[in-house]
Short mmCIF file of C-alpha atoms (C1' of nucleotides) in Angstrom, two decimals:
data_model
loop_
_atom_site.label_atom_id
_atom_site.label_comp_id
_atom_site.label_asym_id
_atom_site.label_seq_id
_atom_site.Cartn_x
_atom_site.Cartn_y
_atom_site.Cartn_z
CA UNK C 489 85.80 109.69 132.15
CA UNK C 490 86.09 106.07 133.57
CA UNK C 491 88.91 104.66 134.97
CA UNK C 492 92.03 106.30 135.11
CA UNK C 493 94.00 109.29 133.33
CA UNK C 494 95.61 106.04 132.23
CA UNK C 495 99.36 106.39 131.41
CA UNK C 496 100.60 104.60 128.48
CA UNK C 497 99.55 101.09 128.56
CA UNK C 498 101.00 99.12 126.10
CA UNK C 499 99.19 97.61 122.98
CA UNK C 500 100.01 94.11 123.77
CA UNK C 501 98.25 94.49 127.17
CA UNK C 502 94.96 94.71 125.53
CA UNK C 503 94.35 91.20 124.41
CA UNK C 504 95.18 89.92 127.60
CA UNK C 505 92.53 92.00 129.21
CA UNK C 506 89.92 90.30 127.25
CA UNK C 507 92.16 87.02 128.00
CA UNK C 508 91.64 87.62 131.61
CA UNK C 509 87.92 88.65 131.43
CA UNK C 510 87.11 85.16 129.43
CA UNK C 511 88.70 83.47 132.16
CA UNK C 512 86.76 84.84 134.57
CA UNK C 513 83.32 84.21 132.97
CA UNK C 514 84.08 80.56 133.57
CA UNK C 515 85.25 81.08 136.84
CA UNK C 516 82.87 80.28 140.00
CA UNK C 517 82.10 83.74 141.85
CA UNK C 518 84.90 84.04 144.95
CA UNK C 519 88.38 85.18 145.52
CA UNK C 520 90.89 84.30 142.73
CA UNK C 521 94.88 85.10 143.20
CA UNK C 522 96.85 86.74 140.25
CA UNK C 523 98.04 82.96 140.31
CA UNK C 524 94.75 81.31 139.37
CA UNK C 525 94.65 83.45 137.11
CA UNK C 526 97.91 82.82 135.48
CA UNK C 527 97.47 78.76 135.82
CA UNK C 528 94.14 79.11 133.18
CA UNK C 529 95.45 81.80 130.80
CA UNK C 530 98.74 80.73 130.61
CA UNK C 531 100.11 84.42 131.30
CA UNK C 532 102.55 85.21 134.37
CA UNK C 533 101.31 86.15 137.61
CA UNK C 534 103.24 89.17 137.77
CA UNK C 535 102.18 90.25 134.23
CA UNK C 536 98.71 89.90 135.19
CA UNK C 537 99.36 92.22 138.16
CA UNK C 538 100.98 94.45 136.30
CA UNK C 539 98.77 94.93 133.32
CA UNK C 540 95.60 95.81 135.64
CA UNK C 541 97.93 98.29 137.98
CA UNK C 542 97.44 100.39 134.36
CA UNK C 543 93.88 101.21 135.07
CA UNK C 544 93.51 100.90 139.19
CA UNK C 545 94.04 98.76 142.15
CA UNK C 546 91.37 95.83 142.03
CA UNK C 547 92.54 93.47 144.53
CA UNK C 548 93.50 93.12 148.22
CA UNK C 549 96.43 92.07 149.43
CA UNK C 550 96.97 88.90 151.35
CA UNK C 551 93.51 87.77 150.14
CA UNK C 552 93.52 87.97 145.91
CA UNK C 553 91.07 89.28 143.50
CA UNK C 554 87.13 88.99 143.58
CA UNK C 555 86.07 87.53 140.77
CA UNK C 556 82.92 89.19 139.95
CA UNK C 557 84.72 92.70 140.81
CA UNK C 558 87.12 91.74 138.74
CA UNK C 559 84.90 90.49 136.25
CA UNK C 560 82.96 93.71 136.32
CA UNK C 561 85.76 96.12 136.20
CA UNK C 562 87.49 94.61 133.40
CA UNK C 563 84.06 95.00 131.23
CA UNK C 564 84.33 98.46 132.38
CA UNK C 565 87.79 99.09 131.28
CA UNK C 566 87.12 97.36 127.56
CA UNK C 567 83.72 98.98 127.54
CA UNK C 568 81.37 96.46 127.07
CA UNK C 569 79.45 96.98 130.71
CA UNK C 570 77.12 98.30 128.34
CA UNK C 571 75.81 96.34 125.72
CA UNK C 572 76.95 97.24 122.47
CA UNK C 573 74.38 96.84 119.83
CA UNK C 574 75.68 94.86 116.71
CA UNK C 575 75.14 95.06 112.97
CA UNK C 576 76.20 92.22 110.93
CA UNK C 577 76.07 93.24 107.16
CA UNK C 578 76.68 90.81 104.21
CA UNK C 579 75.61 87.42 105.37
CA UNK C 580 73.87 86.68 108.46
CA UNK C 581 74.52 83.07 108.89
CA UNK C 582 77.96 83.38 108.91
CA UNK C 583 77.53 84.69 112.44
CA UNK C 584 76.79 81.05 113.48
CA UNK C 585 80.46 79.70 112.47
CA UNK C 586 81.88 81.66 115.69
CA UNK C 587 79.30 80.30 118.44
CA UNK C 588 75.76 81.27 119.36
CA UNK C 589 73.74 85.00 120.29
CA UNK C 590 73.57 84.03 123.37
CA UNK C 591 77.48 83.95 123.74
CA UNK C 592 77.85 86.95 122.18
CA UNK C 593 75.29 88.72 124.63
CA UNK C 594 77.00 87.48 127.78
CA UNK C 595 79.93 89.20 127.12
CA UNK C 596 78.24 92.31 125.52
CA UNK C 597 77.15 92.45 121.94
CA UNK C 598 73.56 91.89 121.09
CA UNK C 599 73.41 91.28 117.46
CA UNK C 600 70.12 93.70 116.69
CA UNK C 601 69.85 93.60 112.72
CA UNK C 602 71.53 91.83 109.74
CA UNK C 603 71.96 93.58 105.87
CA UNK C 604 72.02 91.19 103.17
CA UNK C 605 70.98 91.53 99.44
CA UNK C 606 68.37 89.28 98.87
CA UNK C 607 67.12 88.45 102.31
CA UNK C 608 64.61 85.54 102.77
CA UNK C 609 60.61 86.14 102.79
CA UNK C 610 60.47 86.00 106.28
CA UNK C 611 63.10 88.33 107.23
CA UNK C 612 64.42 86.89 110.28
CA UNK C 613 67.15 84.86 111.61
CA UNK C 614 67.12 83.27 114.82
CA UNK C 615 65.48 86.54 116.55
CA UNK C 616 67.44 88.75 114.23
CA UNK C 617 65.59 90.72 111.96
CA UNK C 618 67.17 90.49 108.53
CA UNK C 619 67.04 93.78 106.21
CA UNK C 620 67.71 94.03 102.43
CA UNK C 621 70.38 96.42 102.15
CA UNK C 622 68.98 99.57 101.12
CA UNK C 623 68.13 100.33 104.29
CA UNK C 624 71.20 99.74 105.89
CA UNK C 625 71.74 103.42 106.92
CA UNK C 626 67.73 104.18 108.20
CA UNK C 627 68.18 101.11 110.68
CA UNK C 628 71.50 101.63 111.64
CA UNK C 629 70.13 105.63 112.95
CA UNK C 630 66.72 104.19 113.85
CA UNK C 631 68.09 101.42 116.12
CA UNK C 632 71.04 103.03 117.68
CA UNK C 633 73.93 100.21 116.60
CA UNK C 634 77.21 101.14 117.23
CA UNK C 635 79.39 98.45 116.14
CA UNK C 636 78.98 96.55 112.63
CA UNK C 637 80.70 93.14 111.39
CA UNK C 638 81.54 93.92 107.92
CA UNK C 639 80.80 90.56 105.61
CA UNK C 640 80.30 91.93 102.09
CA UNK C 641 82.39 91.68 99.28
CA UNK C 642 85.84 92.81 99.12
CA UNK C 643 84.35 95.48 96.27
CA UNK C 644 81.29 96.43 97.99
CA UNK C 645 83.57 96.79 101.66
CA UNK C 646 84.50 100.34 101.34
CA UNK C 647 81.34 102.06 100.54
CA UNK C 648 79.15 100.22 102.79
CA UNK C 649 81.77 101.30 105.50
CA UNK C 650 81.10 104.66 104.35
CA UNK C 651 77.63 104.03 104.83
CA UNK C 652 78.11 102.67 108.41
CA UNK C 653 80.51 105.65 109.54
CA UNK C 654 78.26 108.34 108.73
CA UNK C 655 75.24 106.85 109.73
CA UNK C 656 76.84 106.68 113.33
CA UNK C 657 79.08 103.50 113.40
CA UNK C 658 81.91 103.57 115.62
CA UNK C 659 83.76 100.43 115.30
CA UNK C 660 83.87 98.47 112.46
CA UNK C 661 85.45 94.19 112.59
CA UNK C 662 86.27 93.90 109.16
CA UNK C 663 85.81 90.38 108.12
CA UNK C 664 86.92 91.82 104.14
CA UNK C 665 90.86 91.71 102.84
CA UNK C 666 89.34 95.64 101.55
CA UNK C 667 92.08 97.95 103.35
CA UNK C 668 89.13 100.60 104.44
CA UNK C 669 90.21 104.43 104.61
CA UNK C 670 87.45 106.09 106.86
CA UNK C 671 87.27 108.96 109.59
CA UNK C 672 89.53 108.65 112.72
CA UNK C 673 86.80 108.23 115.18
CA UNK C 674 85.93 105.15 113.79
CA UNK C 675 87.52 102.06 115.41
CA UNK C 676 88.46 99.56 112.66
CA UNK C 677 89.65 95.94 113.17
CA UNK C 678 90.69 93.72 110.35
CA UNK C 679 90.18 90.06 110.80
CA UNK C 680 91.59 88.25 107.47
CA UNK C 681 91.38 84.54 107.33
CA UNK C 682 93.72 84.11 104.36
CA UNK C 683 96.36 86.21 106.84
CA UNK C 684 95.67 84.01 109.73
CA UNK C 685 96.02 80.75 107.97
CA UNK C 686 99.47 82.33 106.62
CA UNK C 687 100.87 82.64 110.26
CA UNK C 688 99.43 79.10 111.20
CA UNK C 689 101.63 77.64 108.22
CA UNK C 690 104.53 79.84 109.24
CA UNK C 691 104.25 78.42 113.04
CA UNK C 692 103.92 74.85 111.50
CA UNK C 693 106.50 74.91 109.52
CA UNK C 694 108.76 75.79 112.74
CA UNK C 695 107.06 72.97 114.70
CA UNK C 696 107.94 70.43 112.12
CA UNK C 697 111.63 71.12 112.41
CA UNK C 698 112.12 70.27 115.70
CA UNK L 56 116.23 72.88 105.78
CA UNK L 57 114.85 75.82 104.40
CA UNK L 58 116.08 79.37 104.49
CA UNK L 59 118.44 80.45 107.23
CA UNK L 60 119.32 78.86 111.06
CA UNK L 61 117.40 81.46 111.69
CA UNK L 62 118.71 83.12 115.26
CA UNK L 63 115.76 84.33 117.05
CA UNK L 64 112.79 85.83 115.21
CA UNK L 65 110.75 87.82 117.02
CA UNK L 66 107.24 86.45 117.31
CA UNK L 67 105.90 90.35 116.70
CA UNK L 68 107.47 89.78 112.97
CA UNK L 69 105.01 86.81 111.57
CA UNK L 70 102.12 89.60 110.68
CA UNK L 71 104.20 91.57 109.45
CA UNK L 72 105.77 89.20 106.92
CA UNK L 73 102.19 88.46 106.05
CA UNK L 74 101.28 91.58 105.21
CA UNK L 75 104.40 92.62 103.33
CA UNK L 76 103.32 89.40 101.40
CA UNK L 77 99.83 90.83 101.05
CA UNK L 78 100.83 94.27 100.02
CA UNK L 79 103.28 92.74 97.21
CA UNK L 80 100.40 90.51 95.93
CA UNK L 81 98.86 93.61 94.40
CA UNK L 82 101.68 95.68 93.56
CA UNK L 83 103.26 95.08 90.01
CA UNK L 84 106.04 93.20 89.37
CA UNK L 85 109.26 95.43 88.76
CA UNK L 86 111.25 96.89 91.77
CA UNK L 87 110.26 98.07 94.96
CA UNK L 88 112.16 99.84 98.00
CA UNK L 89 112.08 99.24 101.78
CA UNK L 90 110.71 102.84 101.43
CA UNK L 91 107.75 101.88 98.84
CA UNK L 92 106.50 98.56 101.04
CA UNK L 93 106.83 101.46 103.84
CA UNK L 94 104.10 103.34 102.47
CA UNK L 95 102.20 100.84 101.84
CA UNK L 96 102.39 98.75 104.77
CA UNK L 97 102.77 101.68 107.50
CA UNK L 98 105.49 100.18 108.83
CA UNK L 99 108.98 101.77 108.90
CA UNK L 100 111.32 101.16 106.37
CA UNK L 101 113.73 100.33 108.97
CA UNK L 102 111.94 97.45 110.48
CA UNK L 103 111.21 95.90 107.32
CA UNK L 104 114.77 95.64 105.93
CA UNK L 105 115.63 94.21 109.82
CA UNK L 106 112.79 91.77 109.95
CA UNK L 107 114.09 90.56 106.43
CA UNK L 108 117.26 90.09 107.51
CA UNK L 109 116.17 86.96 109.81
CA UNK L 110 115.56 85.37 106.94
CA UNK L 111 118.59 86.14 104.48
CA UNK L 112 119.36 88.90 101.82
CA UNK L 113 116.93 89.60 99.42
CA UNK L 114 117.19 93.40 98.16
CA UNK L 115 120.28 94.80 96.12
CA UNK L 116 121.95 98.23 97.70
CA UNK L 117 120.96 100.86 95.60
CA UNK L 118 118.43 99.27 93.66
CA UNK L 119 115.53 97.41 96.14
CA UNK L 120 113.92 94.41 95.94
CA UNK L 121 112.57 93.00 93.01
CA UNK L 122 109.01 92.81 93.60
CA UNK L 123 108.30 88.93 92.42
CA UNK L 124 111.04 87.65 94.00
CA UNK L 125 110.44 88.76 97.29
CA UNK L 126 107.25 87.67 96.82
CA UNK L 127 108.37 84.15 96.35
CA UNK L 128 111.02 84.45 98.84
CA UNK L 129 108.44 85.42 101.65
CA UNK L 130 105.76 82.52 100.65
CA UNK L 131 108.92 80.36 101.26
CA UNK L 132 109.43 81.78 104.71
CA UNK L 133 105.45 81.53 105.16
CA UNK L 134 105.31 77.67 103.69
CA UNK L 135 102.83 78.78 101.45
CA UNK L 136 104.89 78.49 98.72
CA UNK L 137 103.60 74.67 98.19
CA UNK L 138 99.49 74.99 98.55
CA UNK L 139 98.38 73.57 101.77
CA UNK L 140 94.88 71.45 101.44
CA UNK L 141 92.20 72.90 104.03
CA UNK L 142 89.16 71.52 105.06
CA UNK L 143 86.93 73.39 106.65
CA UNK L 144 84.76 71.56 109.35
CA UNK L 145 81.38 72.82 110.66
CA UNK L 146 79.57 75.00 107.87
CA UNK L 147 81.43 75.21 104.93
CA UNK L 148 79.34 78.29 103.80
CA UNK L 149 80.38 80.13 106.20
CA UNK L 150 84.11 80.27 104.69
CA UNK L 151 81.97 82.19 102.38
CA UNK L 152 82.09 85.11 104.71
CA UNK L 153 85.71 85.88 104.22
CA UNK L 154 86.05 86.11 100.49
CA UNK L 155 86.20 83.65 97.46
CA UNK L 156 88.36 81.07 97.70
CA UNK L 157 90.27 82.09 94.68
CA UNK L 158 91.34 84.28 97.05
CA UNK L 159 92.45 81.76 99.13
CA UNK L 160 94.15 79.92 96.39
CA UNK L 161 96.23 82.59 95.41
CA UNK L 162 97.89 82.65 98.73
CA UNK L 163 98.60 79.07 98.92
CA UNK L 164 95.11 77.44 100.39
CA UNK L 165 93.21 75.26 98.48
CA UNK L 166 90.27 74.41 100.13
CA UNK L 167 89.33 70.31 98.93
CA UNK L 168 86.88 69.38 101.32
CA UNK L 169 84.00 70.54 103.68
CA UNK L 170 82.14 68.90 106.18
CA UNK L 171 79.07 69.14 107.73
CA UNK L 172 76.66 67.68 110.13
CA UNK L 173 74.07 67.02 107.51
CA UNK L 174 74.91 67.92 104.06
CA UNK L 175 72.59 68.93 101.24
CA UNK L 176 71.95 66.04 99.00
CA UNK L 177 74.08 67.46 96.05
CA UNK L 178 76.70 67.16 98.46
CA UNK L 179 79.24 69.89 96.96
CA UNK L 180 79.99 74.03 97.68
CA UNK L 181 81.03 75.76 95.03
CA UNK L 182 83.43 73.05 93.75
CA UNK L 183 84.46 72.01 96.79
CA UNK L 184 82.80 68.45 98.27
CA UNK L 185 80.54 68.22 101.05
CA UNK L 186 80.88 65.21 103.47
CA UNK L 187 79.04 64.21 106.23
CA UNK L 188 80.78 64.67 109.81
CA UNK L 189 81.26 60.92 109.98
CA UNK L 190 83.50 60.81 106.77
CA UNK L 191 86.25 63.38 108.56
CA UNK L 192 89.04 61.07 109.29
CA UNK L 193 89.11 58.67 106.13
CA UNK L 194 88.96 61.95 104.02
CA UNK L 195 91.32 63.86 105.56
CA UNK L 196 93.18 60.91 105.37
CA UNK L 197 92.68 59.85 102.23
CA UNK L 198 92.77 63.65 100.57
CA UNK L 199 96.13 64.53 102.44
CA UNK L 200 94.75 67.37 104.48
CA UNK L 201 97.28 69.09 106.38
CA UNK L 202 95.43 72.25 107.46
CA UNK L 203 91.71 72.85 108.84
CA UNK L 204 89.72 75.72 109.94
CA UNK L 205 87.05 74.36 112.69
CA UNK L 206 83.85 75.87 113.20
CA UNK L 207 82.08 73.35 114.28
CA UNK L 208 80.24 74.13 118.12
CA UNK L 209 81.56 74.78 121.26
CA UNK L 210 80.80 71.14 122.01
CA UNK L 211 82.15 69.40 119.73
CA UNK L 212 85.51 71.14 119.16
CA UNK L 213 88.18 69.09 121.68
CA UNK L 214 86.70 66.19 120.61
CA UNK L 215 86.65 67.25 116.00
CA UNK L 216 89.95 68.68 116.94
CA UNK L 217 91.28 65.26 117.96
CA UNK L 218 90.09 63.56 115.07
CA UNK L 219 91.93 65.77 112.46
CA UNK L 220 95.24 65.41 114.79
CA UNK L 221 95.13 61.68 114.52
CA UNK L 222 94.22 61.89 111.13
CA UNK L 223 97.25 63.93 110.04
CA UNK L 224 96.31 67.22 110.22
CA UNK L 225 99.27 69.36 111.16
CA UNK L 226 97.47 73.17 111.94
CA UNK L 227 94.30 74.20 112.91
CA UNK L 228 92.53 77.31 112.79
CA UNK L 229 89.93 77.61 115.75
CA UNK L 230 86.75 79.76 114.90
CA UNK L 231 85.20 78.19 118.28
CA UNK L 232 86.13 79.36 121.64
CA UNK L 233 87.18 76.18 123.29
CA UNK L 234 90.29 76.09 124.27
CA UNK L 235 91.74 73.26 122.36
CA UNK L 236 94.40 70.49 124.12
CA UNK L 237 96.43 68.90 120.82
CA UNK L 238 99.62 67.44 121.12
CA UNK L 239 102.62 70.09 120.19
CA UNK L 240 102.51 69.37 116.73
CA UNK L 241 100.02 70.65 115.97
CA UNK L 242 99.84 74.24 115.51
CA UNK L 243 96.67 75.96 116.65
CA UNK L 244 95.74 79.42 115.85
CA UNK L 245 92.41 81.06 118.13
CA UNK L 246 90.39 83.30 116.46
CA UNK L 247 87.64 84.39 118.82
CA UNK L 248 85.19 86.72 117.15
CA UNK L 249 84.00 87.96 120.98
CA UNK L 250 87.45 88.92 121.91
CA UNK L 251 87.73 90.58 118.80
CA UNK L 252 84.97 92.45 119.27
CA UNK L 253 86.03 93.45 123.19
CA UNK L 254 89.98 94.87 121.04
CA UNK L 255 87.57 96.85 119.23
CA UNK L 256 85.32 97.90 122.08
CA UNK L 257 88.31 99.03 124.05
CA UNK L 258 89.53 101.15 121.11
CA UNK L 259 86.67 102.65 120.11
CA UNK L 260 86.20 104.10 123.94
CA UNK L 261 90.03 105.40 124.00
CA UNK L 262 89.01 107.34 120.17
CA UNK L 263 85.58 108.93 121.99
CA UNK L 264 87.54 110.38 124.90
CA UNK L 265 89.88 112.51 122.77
"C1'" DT J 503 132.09 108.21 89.49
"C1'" DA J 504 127.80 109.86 91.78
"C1'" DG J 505 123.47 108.39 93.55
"C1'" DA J 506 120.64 105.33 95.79
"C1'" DT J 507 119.29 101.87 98.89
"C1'" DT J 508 120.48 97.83 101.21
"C1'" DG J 509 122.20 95.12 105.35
"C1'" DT J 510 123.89 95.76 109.85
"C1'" DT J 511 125.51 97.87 113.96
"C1'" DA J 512 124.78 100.68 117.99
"C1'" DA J 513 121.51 103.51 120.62
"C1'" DT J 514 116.92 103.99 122.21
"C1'" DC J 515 112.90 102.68 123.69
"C1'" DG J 516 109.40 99.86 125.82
"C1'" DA J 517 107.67 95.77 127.85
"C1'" DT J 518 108.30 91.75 130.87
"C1'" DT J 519 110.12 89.67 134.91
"C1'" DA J 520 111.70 89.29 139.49
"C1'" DA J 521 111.82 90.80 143.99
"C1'" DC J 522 109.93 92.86 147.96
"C1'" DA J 523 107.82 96.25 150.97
"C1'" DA J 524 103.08 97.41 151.96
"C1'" DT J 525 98.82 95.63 153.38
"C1'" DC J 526 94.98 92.88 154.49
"C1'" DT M 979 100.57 88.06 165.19
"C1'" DA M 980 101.70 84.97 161.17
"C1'" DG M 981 100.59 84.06 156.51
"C1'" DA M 982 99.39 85.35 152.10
"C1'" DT M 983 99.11 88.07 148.12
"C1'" DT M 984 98.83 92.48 146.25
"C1'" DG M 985 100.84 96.82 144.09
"C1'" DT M 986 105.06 98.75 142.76
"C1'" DT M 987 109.88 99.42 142.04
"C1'" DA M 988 114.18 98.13 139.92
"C1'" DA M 989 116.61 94.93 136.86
"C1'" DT M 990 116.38 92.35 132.73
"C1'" DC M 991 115.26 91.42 128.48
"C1'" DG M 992 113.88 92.13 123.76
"C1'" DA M 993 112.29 94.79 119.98
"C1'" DT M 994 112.35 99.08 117.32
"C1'" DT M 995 114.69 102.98 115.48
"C1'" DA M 996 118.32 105.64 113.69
"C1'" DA M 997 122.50 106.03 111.49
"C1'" DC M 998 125.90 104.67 108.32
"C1'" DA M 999 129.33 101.83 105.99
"C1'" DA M 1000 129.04 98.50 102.30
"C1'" DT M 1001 127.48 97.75 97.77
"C1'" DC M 1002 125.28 97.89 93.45
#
DNA sequence: TAGATTGTTAATCGATTAACAATC
DNA sequence: TAGATTGTTAATCGATTAACAATC
């Protein structure tokens, strides 16, 4: 049991957590005030404060915040001190839109296998071993992976989620519109481009009235 | 002047008007209660009558809401009721990822252009032409783009970013994690698939300790 | 008219902000 | 000690919920 008995900290505080912990991965090692912080996320300093009294006390007063304390114990609070190991099932490549590995491995996801259909001859991408499908659930167990991106068709999504859940997935990014219905314990994120490009038009449609 | 003065919406609404949208894209047309896009939905019943009430009336006491009007009323509200053109800048495949792009179409996004560093020689995905980078601004231009999704690299983003703003482009949808600086017309949505992945990370650690 | 469900008001709840005493 | 910045409390603000009168 990490941290704290942790009260009830909010939902909204959570982003901002991983907000914060971005912003320190650019920052050079040192002290850093709540106020540094708020000039290069854009949050208050007092919010800042606030959302980290939730799980501790992580900086001294008069002086500010060390940043790779800081650093560390917010990877500790989202969990990603240790590496998660990553499945991404459906299509590979379409890891490379959002940035490089090596990104990805700095802040805690190594990307160990990809599932497509018909993968290539050679079976590898970038480092990434590339596995047909069918044997989705033997190297999920084999190799340990925790977390999957979920890239397959919106009629495939649900039972390869199955798949993933009981072959010892716990958190699932769903890149599909599917609406998956699975087990409690596993952690389920949707990410839905057609729903994010509807709140972009909404916001731009309030920026043009001005 | 669309809609309503509209007082102050709260910023907490925008998903959820998207997803009633979603949920009464695949429910048939005929009536539906606050109740039925309740179940549905998961949210209360209560908060989506209130949240529709920003916008103006659209149900009738004792009846509901008729199911293709809303529909209409809330694509309206979203500005998807008139398609937005998209390009999508970087690897156009990778939009491949997220579903079809009839998909997309039906929910207002027509995607009419792609561009890429070095483009296959038939020079077209799936309908949709492939340009070389260097073609970006007359296109967007000349093609009346109003909306991109970039996913080009880390790199190159401030600098692609600026390119679409000067060439009309009035919202942008940022796959990359650099932290774009547009002038306030332009709308920019994030979406960082590493922070993403930290949300889920942090959930998936409060599920294991029950 | 009786029944149902909206639109809206008032009450509750929770999150953010501001201020400051505690502390290095 | 004087100066600075945290951690925390209290005050403010905003959003959600519950209840119900208005309406079809």
């Amino acid at each position: 049991m990490p941290d704290k008995p942790d009260l009830k900290v909010p939902d909204s505080a959570v982003p901002r957590l991983a907000q914060y912990h971005h912003a320190l991965m650019e920052m050079a090692e040192g002290v850093a005030s709540s106020d540094d912080l708020a000039r290069v996320t854009g949050f208050s300093a007092a919010q800042i404060r606030k959302d980290l009294t939730y799980f501790g006390q992580f900086g001294r007063p008069g002086f500010g915040y060390s940043v790779p304390d800081l650093k560390q114990a917010l990877s500790r609070i989202l969990g990603t001190d240790k590496a998660w190991s990553v499945a991404v099932v459906g299509t590979g490549k379409a890891l490379s839109v959002f940035g490089d590995l090596d990104r990805f491995r700095r802040h805690g996801f190594r990307v160990t296998a990809c599932f497509e259909k018909e993968p290539d001859k050679n079976g590898a991408w970038d480092d990434v071993p590339v596995y047909p499908m069918d044997k989705l659930g033997d190297v999920v167990r084999r190799e340990n992976i925790r977390m999957a991106v979920l890239a397959v068709s919106e009629g495939a999504a649900q039972r390869t989620a199955e798949i993933l859940a009981e072959s010892g997935v716990q958190a699932i990014l769903n890149l599909t519109p599917a609406r998956l219905q699975l087990p409690e314990r596993v952690a389920v994120r949707p990410m839905d481009l057609a729903m994010e490009l509807e709140k972009l038009s909404y916001r731009s449609g309030r920026l043009g009235d001005r």
